PDB file of C-alpha atoms in Angstrom:
ATOM      1  CA  MET R   1    -145.928  72.704  31.043  1.00 93.00           C
ATOM      2  CA  THR R   2    -147.193  70.054  28.427  1.00 95.00           C
ATOM      3  CA  SER R   3    -146.581  70.000  25.026  1.00 97.00           C
ATOM      4  CA  VAL R   4    -149.213  69.333  21.864  1.00 97.00           C
ATOM      5  CA  LEU R   5    -148.680  68.355  18.568  1.00 98.00           C
ATOM      6  CA  VAL R   6    -152.419  68.823  16.897  1.00 97.00           C
ATOM      7  CA  VAL R   7    -152.493  66.975  13.615  1.00 97.00           C
ATOM      8  CA  ASP R   8    -155.879  67.835  11.406  1.00 95.00           C
ATOM      9  CA  ASP R   9    -156.313  68.045   7.733  1.00 94.00           C
ATOM     10  CA  GLN R  10    -158.402  71.163   7.752  1.00 93.00           C
ATOM     11  CA  ASP R  11    -155.982  73.796   7.403  1.00 94.00           C
ATOM     12  CA  MET R  12    -159.187  75.449   9.836  1.00 93.00           C
ATOM     13  CA  VAL R  13    -159.567  73.232  12.324  1.00 92.00           C
ATOM     14  CA  ARG R  14    -155.921  72.488  12.828  1.00 94.00           C
ATOM     15  CA  ALA R  15    -155.741  76.114  13.272  1.00 95.00           C
ATOM     16  CA  GLY R  16    -158.094  76.499  16.030  1.00 94.00           C
ATOM     17  CA  PHE R  17    -157.534  73.676  18.137  1.00 94.00           C
ATOM     18  CA  ALA R  18    -154.029  74.818  18.191  1.00 95.00           C
ATOM     19  CA  ALA R  19    -155.080  78.865  19.597  1.00 95.00           C
ATOM     20  CA  LEU R  20    -158.233  77.071  21.753  1.00 95.00           C
ATOM     21  CA  LEU R  21    -154.266  74.980  23.423  1.00 95.00           C
ATOM     22  CA  ALA R  22    -152.119  78.300  22.678  1.00 94.00           C
ATOM     23  CA  ALA R  23    -154.630  80.565  25.347  1.00 95.00           C
ATOM     24  CA  VAL R  24    -153.829  77.283  27.627  1.00 95.00           C
ATOM     25  CA  PRO R  25    -151.622  77.529  31.253  1.00 94.00           C
ATOM     26  CA  GLY R  26    -149.368  74.564  31.237  1.00 94.00           C
ATOM     27  CA  ILE R  27    -150.272  72.961  27.453  1.00 96.00           C
ATOM     28  CA  ASP R  28    -147.384  75.084  24.907  1.00 96.00           C
ATOM     29  CA  VAL R  29    -148.423  73.719  20.801  1.00 97.00           C
ATOM     30  CA  ALA R  30    -145.299  71.652  20.139  1.00 96.00           C
ATOM     31  CA  GLY R  31    -146.559  72.111  16.083  1.00 96.00           C
ATOM     32  CA  ASP R  32    -148.825  70.867  13.710  1.00 97.00           C
ATOM     33  CA  ALA R  33    -149.200  68.813  10.906  1.00 97.00           C
ATOM     34  CA  ARG R  34    -151.387  68.127   8.693  1.00 95.00           C
ATOM     35  CA  ASP R  35    -151.041  64.655   7.745  1.00 96.00           C
ATOM     36  CA  GLY R  36    -149.925  61.208   8.387  1.00 95.00           C
ATOM     37  CA  LEU R  37    -146.350  61.218   7.789  1.00 96.00           C
ATOM     38  CA  GLU R  38    -145.666  65.086   8.642  1.00 97.00           C
ATOM     39  CA  ALA R  39    -147.469  63.886  11.819  1.00 97.00           C
ATOM     40  CA  VAL R  40    -145.049  61.751  11.998  1.00 96.00           C
ATOM     41  CA  GLU R  41    -141.993  62.935  11.444  1.00 97.00           C
ATOM     42  CA  LYS R  42    -142.970  65.721  13.647  1.00 97.00           C
ATOM     43  CA  ALA R  43    -143.692  63.406  16.625  1.00 97.00           C
ATOM     44  CA  LEU R  44    -140.023  61.584  16.336  1.00 95.00           C
ATOM     45  CA  ARG R  45    -138.350  65.688  15.986  1.00 96.00           C
ATOM     46  CA  LEU R  46    -140.342  67.847  18.004  1.00 96.00           C
ATOM     47  CA  LYS R  47    -141.196  64.664  21.047  1.00 95.00           C
ATOM     48  CA  PRO R  48    -144.257  65.626  22.094  1.00 97.00           C
ATOM     49  CA  ASP R  49    -145.938  64.501  25.239  1.00 96.00           C
ATOM     50  CA  VAL R  50    -149.591  64.826  23.740  1.00 96.00           C
ATOM     51  CA  ILE R  51    -150.337  63.933  19.758  1.00 97.00           C
ATOM     52  CA  LEU R  52    -154.206  65.057  19.501  1.00 96.00           C
ATOM     53  CA  MET R  53    -154.681  62.611  16.149  1.00 95.00           C
ATOM     54  CA  ASP R  54    -157.226  62.835  13.024  1.00 92.00           C
ATOM     55  CA  ILE R  55    -158.380  59.946  11.764  1.00 88.00           C
ATOM     56  CA  ARG R  56    -159.330  59.981   8.654  1.00 87.00           C
ATOM     57  CA  LEU R  57    -156.034  61.502   6.566  1.00 91.00           C
ATOM     58  CA  PRO R  58    -154.140  62.099   3.355  1.00 91.00           C
ATOM     59  CA  GLY R  59    -150.630  59.885   2.845  1.00 88.00           C
ATOM     60  CA  ILE R  60    -151.879  57.284   5.773  1.00 93.00           C
ATOM     61  CA  ASP R  61    -155.040  57.243   7.947  1.00 91.00           C
ATOM     62  CA  GLY R  62    -153.980  58.630  11.339  1.00 92.00           C
ATOM     63  CA  VAL R  63    -154.594  55.228  13.145  1.00 90.00           C
ATOM     64  CA  THR R  64    -151.022  54.174  11.324  1.00 93.00           C
ATOM     65  CA  ALA R  65    -149.434  57.239  12.484  1.00 95.00           C
ATOM     66  CA  THR R  66    -149.919  56.682  15.846  1.00 93.00           C
ATOM     67  CA  ALA R  67    -149.025  53.248  15.573  1.00 91.00           C
ATOM     68  CA  ARG R  68    -145.289  54.678  13.778  1.00 94.00           C
ATOM     69  CA  ILE R  69    -145.183  57.048  15.985  1.00 94.00           C
ATOM     70  CA  LEU R  70    -144.932  54.918  19.526  1.00 90.00           C
ATOM     71  CA  ALA R  71    -142.875  52.615  17.481  1.00 88.00           C
ATOM     72  CA  ALA R  72    -140.073  54.716  16.628  1.00 90.00           C
ATOM     73  CA  ALA R  73    -140.662  56.632  19.494  1.00 87.00           C
ATOM     74  CA  GLY R  74    -138.930  55.666  22.374  1.00 78.00           C
ATOM     75  CA  PRO R  75    -139.105  54.432  25.876  1.00 78.00           C
ATOM     76  CA  GLU R  76    -141.008  58.222  26.737  1.00 82.00           C
ATOM     77  CA  LYS R  77    -143.882  57.668  24.262  1.00 87.00           C
ATOM     78  CA  PRO R  78    -145.991  60.450  23.340  1.00 93.00           C
ATOM     79  CA  ARG R  79    -149.836  59.353  24.435  1.00 93.00           C
ATOM     80  CA  VAL R  80    -152.071  59.876  21.325  1.00 94.00           C
ATOM     81  CA  LEU R  81    -155.108  61.226  21.698  1.00 93.00           C
ATOM     82  CA  ILE R  82    -157.953  60.463  19.058  1.00 90.00           C
ATOM     83  CA  LEU R  83    -160.212  63.317  17.336  1.00 85.00           C
ATOM     84  CA  THR R  84    -162.701  62.158  15.239  1.00 79.00           C
ATOM     85  CA  VAL R  85    -166.426  63.467  14.019  1.00 79.00           C
ATOM     86  CA  PHE R  86    -166.868  59.787  14.028  1.00 68.00           C
ATOM     87  CA  ASP R  87    -167.799  56.963  16.596  1.00 62.00           C
ATOM     88  CA  LEU R  88    -167.622  53.604  14.748  1.00 63.00           C
ATOM     89  CA  ASP R  89    -166.539  50.700  16.018  1.00 58.00           C
ATOM     90  CA  GLU R  90    -163.769  50.098  13.792  1.00 69.00           C
ATOM     91  CA  TYR R  91    -162.345  53.488  14.553  1.00 73.00           C
ATOM     92  CA  VAL R  92    -162.478  52.798  18.196  1.00 72.00           C
ATOM     93  CA  TYR R  93    -161.056  49.116  18.238  1.00 73.00           C
ATOM     94  CA  THR R  94    -158.297  50.006  15.594  1.00 80.00           C
ATOM     95  CA  ALA R  95    -157.248  53.738  17.715  1.00 80.00           C
ATOM     96  CA  LEU R  96    -156.540  50.800  20.479  1.00 79.00           C
ATOM     97  CA  ARG R  97    -155.214  48.374  19.790  1.00 79.00           C
ATOM     98  CA  ALA R  98    -152.881  50.874  17.863  1.00 82.00           C
ATOM     99  CA  GLY R  99    -151.452  52.227  21.136  1.00 84.00           C
ATOM    100  CA  ALA R 100    -153.661  55.841  21.639  1.00 87.00           C
ATOM    101  CA  SER R 101    -154.481  56.439  24.464  1.00 85.00           C
ATOM    102  CA  GLY R 102    -158.162  58.236  24.328  1.00 83.00           C
ATOM    103  CA  PHE R 103    -160.331  58.567  21.537  1.00 83.00           C
ATOM    104  CA  LEU R 104    -163.408  61.887  22.252  1.00 84.00           C
ATOM    105  CA  LEU R 105    -165.322  63.518  18.895  1.00 83.00           C
ATOM    106  CA  LYS R 106    -164.400  66.643  17.834  1.00 85.00           C
ATOM    107  CA  ASP R 107    -167.629  68.274  18.447  1.00 84.00           C
ATOM    108  CA  SER R 108    -166.990  68.028  22.391  1.00 85.00           C
ATOM    109  CA  PRO R 109    -167.363  70.893  25.009  1.00 90.00           C
ATOM    110  CA  PRO R 110    -163.315  73.013  24.809  1.00 92.00           C
ATOM    111  CA  GLU R 111    -162.739  72.110  28.020  1.00 92.00           C
ATOM    112  CA  THR R 112    -163.692  67.930  27.908  1.00 89.00           C
ATOM    113  CA  LEU R 113    -161.127  68.938  25.294  1.00 91.00           C
ATOM    114  CA  ILE R 114    -158.010  70.297  27.282  1.00 93.00           C
ATOM    115  CA  ALA R 115    -159.315  67.854  30.664  1.00 90.00           C
ATOM    116  CA  GLY R 116    -158.152  64.984  27.836  1.00 89.00           C
ATOM    117  CA  ILE R 117    -155.036  66.266  27.499  1.00 93.00           C
ATOM    118  CA  HIS R 118    -154.032  66.642  31.071  1.00 92.00           C
ATOM    119  CA  ALA R 119    -155.986  63.348  31.585  1.00 87.00           C
ATOM    120  CA  VAL R 120    -153.770  60.914  29.000  1.00 89.00           C
ATOM    121  CA  ALA R 121    -150.381  63.282  29.708  1.00 91.00           C
ATOM    122  CA  ARG R 122    -150.655  61.680  33.605  1.00 85.00           C
ATOM    123  CA  GLY R 123    -150.699  58.768  31.972  1.00 80.00           C
ATOM    124  CA  ASP R 124    -154.827  57.342  32.456  1.00 78.00           C
ATOM    125  CA  MET R 125    -156.976  56.404  29.346  1.00 74.00           C
ATOM    126  CA  LEU R 126    -159.838  59.211  28.104  1.00 73.00           C
ATOM    127  CA  PHE R 127    -163.336  57.562  26.533  1.00 66.00           C
ATOM    128  CA  SER R 128    -166.250  60.065  25.502  1.00 61.00           C
ATOM    129  CA  PRO R 129    -169.063  58.167  26.146  1.00 58.00           C
ATOM    130  CA  THR R 130    -170.638  57.542  23.260  1.00 60.00           C
ATOM    131  CA  VAL R 131    -167.402  55.712  22.133  1.00 61.00           C
ATOM    132  CA  THR R 132    -167.471  54.151  25.586  1.00 59.00           C
ATOM    133  CA  ARG R 133    -170.491  52.026  25.428  1.00 58.00           C
ATOM    134  CA  ARG R 134    -169.784  51.110  21.847  1.00 62.00           C
ATOM    135  CA  LEU R 135    -166.137  49.607  22.585  1.00 61.00           C
ATOM    136  CA  VAL R 136    -168.804  47.925  25.892  1.00 57.00           C
ATOM    137  CA  GLU R 137    -171.298  46.424  22.558  1.00 60.00           C
ATOM    138  CA  ALA R 138    -168.644  45.573  21.294  1.00 61.00           C
ATOM    139  CA  PHE R 139    -166.441  42.899  23.055  1.00 56.00           C
ATOM    140  CA  THR R 140    -170.279  41.874  24.515  1.00 52.00           C
ATOM    141  CA  ARG R 141    -170.887  40.740  20.602  1.00 56.00           C
ATOM    142  CA  THR R 142    -168.238  39.404  20.404  1.00 57.00           C
ATOM    143  CA  PRO R 143    -167.010  35.580  22.518  1.00 53.00           C
ATOM    144  CA  PRO R 144    -163.755  36.885  24.542  1.00 54.00           C
ATOM    145  CA  ASP R 145    -161.181  34.015  24.170  1.00 54.00           C
ATOM    146  CA  ASP R 146    -159.434  31.720  26.850  1.00 57.00           C
ATOM    147  CA  PRO R 147    -156.949  34.518  29.422  1.00 56.00           C
ATOM    148  CA  GLY R 148    -155.186  31.220  29.512  1.00 58.00           C
ATOM    149  CA  PRO R 149    -152.403  31.378  26.546  1.00 67.00           C
ATOM    150  CA  ALA R 150    -152.357  34.562  26.107  1.00 74.00           C
ATOM    151  CA  LEU R 151    -151.637  36.219  29.991  1.00 86.00           C
ATOM    152  CA  ALA R 152    -150.163  32.935  30.223  1.00 83.00           C
ATOM    153  CA  GLY R 153    -146.571  34.899  31.876  1.00 88.00           C
ATOM    154  CA  LEU R 154    -148.688  36.835  34.301  1.00 92.00           C
ATOM    155  CA  THR R 155    -147.866  36.839  37.827  1.00 93.00           C
ATOM    156  CA  GLU R 156    -150.676  36.347  40.119  1.00 92.00           C
ATOM    157  CA  ARG R 157    -150.371  40.142  40.949  1.00 95.00           C
ATOM    158  CA  GLU R 158    -149.711  41.794  38.156  1.00 95.00           C
ATOM    159  CA  MET R 159    -153.815  39.278  36.305  1.00 93.00           C
ATOM    160  CA  GLU R 160    -155.475  41.168  39.310  1.00 94.00           C
ATOM    161  CA  VAL R 161    -154.187  45.193  38.431  1.00 94.00           C
ATOM    162  CA  LEU R 162    -154.431  44.186  34.541  1.00 93.00           C
ATOM    163  CA  ARG R 163    -158.437  42.704  35.854  1.00 90.00           C
ATOM    164  CA  PHE R 164    -158.534  46.326  37.422  1.00 90.00           C
ATOM    165  CA  VAL R 165    -156.908  47.923  34.643  1.00 87.00           C
ATOM    166  CA  GLY R 166    -159.651  47.320  32.150  1.00 82.00           C
ATOM    167  CA  THR R 167    -162.494  47.838  34.528  1.00 79.00           C
ATOM    168  CA  GLY R 168    -161.050  51.967  34.117  1.00 75.00           C
ATOM    169  CA  ALA R 169    -159.754  51.360  37.773  1.00 82.00           C
ATOM    170  CA  THR R 170    -156.948  54.057  38.277  1.00 83.00           C
ATOM    171  CA  ASN R 171    -154.177  53.074  39.752  1.00 87.00           C
ATOM    172  CA  THR R 172    -154.618  55.591  42.677  1.00 88.00           C
ATOM    173  CA  ASP R 173    -157.939  53.170  42.744  1.00 89.00           C
ATOM    174  CA  ILE R 174    -155.921  49.726  42.337  1.00 92.00           C
ATOM    175  CA  ALA R 175    -153.605  50.765  45.393  1.00 93.00           C
ATOM    176  CA  ALA R 176    -156.490  51.021  47.645  1.00 94.00           C
ATOM    177  CA  GLN R 177    -158.443  47.309  46.527  1.00 92.00           C
ATOM    178  CA  LEU R 178    -154.695  45.730  46.648  1.00 94.00           C
ATOM    179  CA  LEU R 179    -153.621  47.908  49.670  1.00 94.00           C
ATOM    180  CA  VAL R 180    -150.186  48.531  48.594  1.00 94.00           C
ATOM    181  CA  SER R 181    -149.041  51.962  46.615  1.00 94.00           C
ATOM    182  CA  GLU R 182    -149.667  53.218  43.307  1.00 91.00           C
ATOM    183  CA  ALA R 183    -146.242  52.998  42.973  1.00 92.00           C
ATOM    184  CA  THR R 184    -146.104  49.595  43.731  1.00 95.00           C
ATOM    185  CA  VAL R 185    -148.961  49.100  40.792  1.00 93.00           C
ATOM    186  CA  LYS R 186    -147.200  51.324  38.600  1.00 90.00           C
ATOM    187  CA  THR R 187    -143.870  48.800  38.608  1.00 94.00           C
ATOM    188  CA  HIS R 188    -146.600  46.063  38.371  1.00 95.00           C
ATOM    189  CA  LEU R 189    -148.438  47.098  35.467  1.00 92.00           C
ATOM    190  CA  ASN R 190    -145.352  48.170  33.818  1.00 90.00           C
ATOM    191  CA  ARG R 191    -144.065  44.693  34.145  1.00 93.00           C
ATOM    192  CA  LEU R 192    -147.099  43.407  32.332  1.00 93.00           C
ATOM    193  CA  MET R 193    -147.196  45.337  29.837  1.00 90.00           C
ATOM    194  CA  THR R 194    -143.661  44.441  28.788  1.00 90.00           C
ATOM    195  CA  LYS R 195    -144.406  41.348  29.074  1.00 92.00           C
ATOM    196  CA  LEU R 196    -147.462  41.498  27.158  1.00 90.00           C
ATOM    197  CA  GLY R 197    -145.529  43.794  23.969  1.00 86.00           C
ATOM    198  CA  ILE R 198    -148.008  46.492  24.753  1.00 82.00           C
ATOM    199  CA  SER R 199    -147.727  50.250  25.438  1.00 76.00           C
ATOM    200  CA  SER R 200    -150.111  52.046  27.007  1.00 78.00           C
ATOM    201  CA  ARG R 201    -153.487  51.023  29.154  1.00 81.00           C
ATOM    202  CA  ALA R 202    -155.341  51.653  26.188  1.00 76.00           C
ATOM    203  CA  GLN R 203    -154.351  48.614  24.928  1.00 80.00           C
ATOM    204  CA  ALA R 204    -154.133  46.701  29.130  1.00 84.00           C
ATOM    205  CA  VAL R 205    -157.738  47.428  28.722  1.00 81.00           C
ATOM    206  CA  VAL R 206    -158.373  46.046  25.018  1.00 79.00           C
ATOM    207  CA  VAL R 207    -156.199  42.397  26.372  1.00 84.00           C
ATOM    208  CA  ALA R 208    -158.205  42.756  29.331  1.00 84.00           C
ATOM    209  CA  TYR R 209    -161.357  42.325  27.435  1.00 79.00           C
ATOM    210  CA  GLU R 210    -160.201  40.122  24.239  1.00 78.00           C
ATOM    211  CA  THR R 211    -159.290  37.394  26.687  1.00 83.00           C
ATOM    212  CA  GLY R 212    -162.423  37.250  28.784  1.00 80.00           C
ATOM    213  CA  LEU R 213    -160.093  38.437  31.932  1.00 84.00           C
ATOM    214  CA  VAL R 214    -162.875  41.432  32.109  1.00 80.00           C
ATOM    215  CA  ARG R 215    -166.790  40.468  30.820  1.00 72.00           C
ATOM    216  CA  PRO R 216    -168.522  43.493  29.379  1.00 61.00           C
ATOM    217  CA  ARG R 217    -171.689  44.853  30.435  1.00 57.00           C
ATOM    218  CA  ARG R 218    -174.640  45.492  28.683  1.00 51.00           C
ATOM    219  CA  PRO R 219    -175.069  49.351  28.761  1.00 44.00           C
ATOM    220  CA  ARG R 220    -178.288  50.313  29.640  1.00 47.00           C
ATOM    221  CA  PRO R 221    -180.859  52.072  27.712  1.00 44.00           C
TER     222      PRO R 221
END
């Protein structure tokens, strides 16, 4: 059973998401919150598996709330799936840097939302197509840094794993490419994340792009 905390400042939107998810087998709505501070309090108290987090919230915004939750949570950190009507570059980037595991627009179909909850609960990443396009374009416009200093503490194998993660590969994909078990891939991923001081797969993608370990290709028109 995957427990979910729904965070949105609009009562009808929040109730709608909660009602939708309550009817889905395998998902339990642990609670809801209408602002950033309440989201932080309930996330730490209820310990949901996944948080549906709106970006624009009263008090503190969704990005700040996400960062506070992940910083204060224990080893079993919740996965945060950002939901918003805005798909601007700044929101994508700051949400990923804060540790969000995915980013979906609010007009996504219900089946996409449900699949997204299950995906981030498994530890995968999730981005809507428009968000992915904007993210790649943003990194393409900005020349990457030299990866040497930032990644100096990683082993050669950890660098390989990070490079694959940066391309969007799953643990299964990486294991097949490196001819190792998925458990081994997970071990390398956990170790490199610890060394880099990050807590989510999405943050690993950001690091891979920022350091130039992965070079983005411009999407086709």
